[in-house]
CSV table of C-alpha atoms and ligand atoms in Angstrom, one decimal:
chain,number,residue,atom,x,y,z
A,27,MET,CA,-11.3,-4.9,-17.3
A,28,SER,CA,-11.6,-6.6,-13.5
A,29,GLY,CA,-10.4,-10.1,-12.3
A,30,THR,CA,-10.4,-11.5,-8.7
A,31,TYR,CA,-6.2,-11.3,-7.7
A,32,LYS,CA,-5.0,-14.0,-4.6
A,33,GLY,CA,-2.8,-13.1,-2.0
A,34,SER,CA,-0.8,-14.3,1.4
A,35,CYS,CA,1.4,-13.8,3.5
A,36,PHE,CA,4.8,-14.6,3.8
A,37,CYS,CA,4.3,-18.0,5.5
A,38,GLY,CA,1.1,-18.2,4.0
A,39,ALA,CA,-1.1,-18.6,7.1
A,40,VAL,CA,-3.3,-15.5,5.7
A,41,GLU,CA,-5.3,-15.9,2.6
A,42,LEU,CA,-7.2,-12.6,1.0
A,43,THR,CA,-8.5,-11.8,-2.9
A,44,VAL,CA,-8.8,-8.6,-4.7
A,45,THR,CA,-11.4,-7.8,-6.7
A,46,GLY,CA,-12.7,-5.6,-9.3
A,47,GLU,CA,-9.2,-2.2,-9.8
A,48,PRO,CA,-7.6,-0.2,-7.7
A,49,ALA,CA,-8.3,3.7,-7.2
A,50,ALA,CA,-4.5,4.4,-6.9
A,51,ALA,CA,-1.9,2.4,-7.4
A,52,GLY,CA,1.6,4.0,-7.3
A,53,TYR,CA,5.2,4.2,-4.9
A,54,CYS,CA,4.6,5.8,-1.3
A,55,HIS,CA,8.2,6.9,0.0
A,56,CYS,CA,7.0,8.0,3.9
A,57,SER,CA,9.7,7.4,6.2
A,58,SER,CA,6.6,5.8,8.2
A,59,CYS,CA,6.4,3.1,4.9
A,60,ARG,CA,10.1,3.0,5.6
A,61,SER,CA,10.5,2.1,9.3
A,62,TRP,CA,7.5,-0.1,9.3
A,63,SER,CA,7.9,-2.3,6.4
A,64,ALA,CA,12.3,-1.7,6.8
A,65,ALA,CA,12.0,-0.8,2.5
A,66,PRO,CA,12.5,2.1,1.1
A,67,VAL,CA,9.9,2.1,-1.3
A,68,ASN,CA,6.2,0.9,-1.0
A,69,ALA,CA,4.4,-0.8,-3.7
A,70,PHE,CA,1.3,0.1,-3.3
A,71,SER,CA,-2.5,-0.1,-4.3
A,72,LEU,CA,-5.3,1.6,-3.2
A,73,TRP,CA,-8.8,0.0,-3.2
A,74,LYS,CA,-12.4,0.5,-1.7
A,75,PRO,CA,-12.8,-2.1,1.4
A,76,ASP,CA,-15.4,-4.6,-0.7
A,77,ALA,CA,-12.9,-4.8,-3.2
A,78,VAL,CA,-11.0,-6.9,-0.3
A,79,LYS,CA,-11.8,-10.5,1.4
A,80,ILE,CA,-9.8,-12.0,3.7
A,81,THR,CA,-10.1,-15.8,2.3
A,82,LYS,CA,-7.8,-17.2,5.2
A,83,GLY,CA,-6.9,-16.8,8.7
A,84,ALA,CA,-8.4,-14.0,9.9
A,85,GLU,CA,-6.6,-14.7,14.0
A,86,ASN,CA,-3.9,-14.9,12.1
A,87,ILE,CA,-4.0,-11.3,11.8
A,88,GLY,CA,-2.0,-8.4,14.4
A,89,VAL,CA,-2.4,-5.0,13.7
A,90,TYR,CA,-0.4,-1.7,14.9
A,91,HIS,CA,-2.1,1.8,13.9
A,92,ARG,CA,0.8,4.8,15.3
A,93,THR,CA,-1.9,7.6,13.1
A,94,GLU,CA,-6.0,7.4,13.3
A,95,ASN,CA,-5.3,7.4,9.4
A,96,SER,CA,-2.9,3.7,9.0
A,97,TYR,CA,-4.1,0.5,10.7
A,98,ARG,CA,-1.0,-1.9,9.4
A,99,LYS,CA,-1.9,-5.5,9.4
A,100,PHE,CA,0.5,-8.5,9.7
A,101,CYS,CA,0.2,-11.4,10.3
A,102,ARG,CA,1.1,-12.8,13.9
A,103,ILE,CA,3.4,-16.2,12.2
A,104,CYS,CA,5.3,-14.7,10.3
A,105,GLY,CA,5.1,-11.0,11.0
A,106,GLY,CA,4.9,-10.6,6.7
A,107,HIS,CA,3.2,-7.4,6.2
A,108,LEU,CA,-0.6,-7.6,3.9
A,109,LEU,CA,-2.5,-4.4,4.6
A,110,THR,CA,-3.0,-0.7,5.1
A,111,ASP,CA,-6.4,0.3,6.5
A,112,HIS,CA,-6.7,3.7,5.6
A,113,PRO,CA,-10.2,5.0,7.6
A,114,GLY,CA,-9.2,8.6,6.5
A,115,PHE,CA,-9.3,7.8,2.6
A,116,GLY,CA,-11.6,4.9,2.8
A,117,LEU,CA,-9.6,2.4,1.3
A,118,VAL,CA,-6.9,0.2,2.1
A,119,ASP,CA,-3.7,-0.6,0.6
A,120,VAL,CA,-3.2,-4.0,-0.6
A,121,TYR,CA,0.6,-4.3,-1.2
A,122,ALA,CA,2.4,-5.2,-4.6
A,123,ALA,CA,3.9,-7.7,-3.1
A,124,THR,CA,1.4,-9.1,-0.9
A,125,ILE,CA,-0.7,-9.9,-4.3
A,126,PRO,CA,1.2,-11.5,-6.6
A,127,THR,CA,-0.8,-12.8,-9.1
A,128,TYR,CA,-2.1,-8.2,-9.4
A,129,ARG,CA,-0.2,-6.8,-11.8
A,130,HIS,CA,0.5,-3.8,-10.9
A,131,GLU,CA,0.3,-0.6,-12.9
A,132,PRO,CA,2.1,2.6,-10.8
A,133,LYS,CA,0.4,6.6,-12.1
A,134,LEU,CA,2.5,8.0,-8.6
A,135,HIS,CA,5.0,8.3,-6.3
A,136,VAL,CA,3.9,9.7,-2.8
A,137,HIS,CA,5.6,11.4,0.2
A,138,TYR,CA,9.3,11.7,-2.9
A,139,GLY,CA,10.6,14.5,-0.6
A,140,GLU,CA,11.3,11.9,1.7
A,141,SER,CA,12.2,10.4,-0.9
A,142,VAL,CA,16.0,7.8,0.2
A,143,LEU,CA,15.3,6.0,-3.6
A,144,HIS,CA,15.3,7.8,-5.9
A,145,ILE,CA,13.8,6.0,-9.1
A,146,LYS,CA,13.8,7.3,-12.7
A,147,ASP,CA,10.6,6.2,-14.3
A,148,GLY,CA,9.0,8.8,-15.3
A,149,LEU,CA,5.9,9.0,-13.9
A,150,PRO,CA,5.1,11.6,-11.3
A,151,LYS,CA,6.8,12.7,-8.2
A,152,MET,CA,3.9,14.0,-5.9
A,153,LYS,CA,6.6,15.9,-2.6
A,154,ASP,CA,3.6,15.2,0.0
A,155,MET,CA,0.3,13.7,-1.8
A,156,PRO,CA,-2.6,14.8,-4.3
A,157,LYS,CA,-4.7,17.6,-3.8
A,158,GLU,CA,-7.4,15.6,-4.1
A,159,MET,CA,-6.3,13.9,-0.9
A,160,GLY,CA,-5.5,15.6,1.2
A,161,GLY,CA,-1.5,16.3,0.2
A,162,SER,CA,-0.1,20.5,-1.3
A,163,GLY,CA,-0.8,19.2,-4.8
A,164,VAL,CA,3.3,19.9,-5.4
A,165,THR,CA,5.0,17.6,-8.1
A,166,VAL,CA,9.2,17.6,-7.2
A,167,PRO,CA,12.0,16.5,-9.9
A,168,GLU,CA,12.8,12.8,-10.2
B,3,ZN,ZN1,2.6,-15.9,6.8
B,4,ZN,ZN1,4.3,5.3,2.9
């Protein structure tokens, strides 16, 4: 199944599309996502960079990176969050909430060891990250 899904920032100055299907989707419980987003959990969808297109307002995008593997991008006008580039993974996390027309189908929880909001949905809970993403691959109880 493939389609193109539209999204935008909070004020609409920045618009983007994603096309196809994400490489992975789930929830991140890490303290960095929590602090940056001011929300207990980040619903993520990871895409190949060429699946993500900024269709409007690219000049309004601000970027902040605390680590070399996460370039967090937001709208300079409204402060709304858009996506995070993960150069080390070769993937872009477009927040599920940014692309409401895409049906988020979470497959796992990552960084659950840092969770402050436990979610009992039966999905795998990785202590940090899957092995293939450079993590321990350890799962923890819900
Ligand atoms: Zn905006
Ligand atoms: Zn995170």
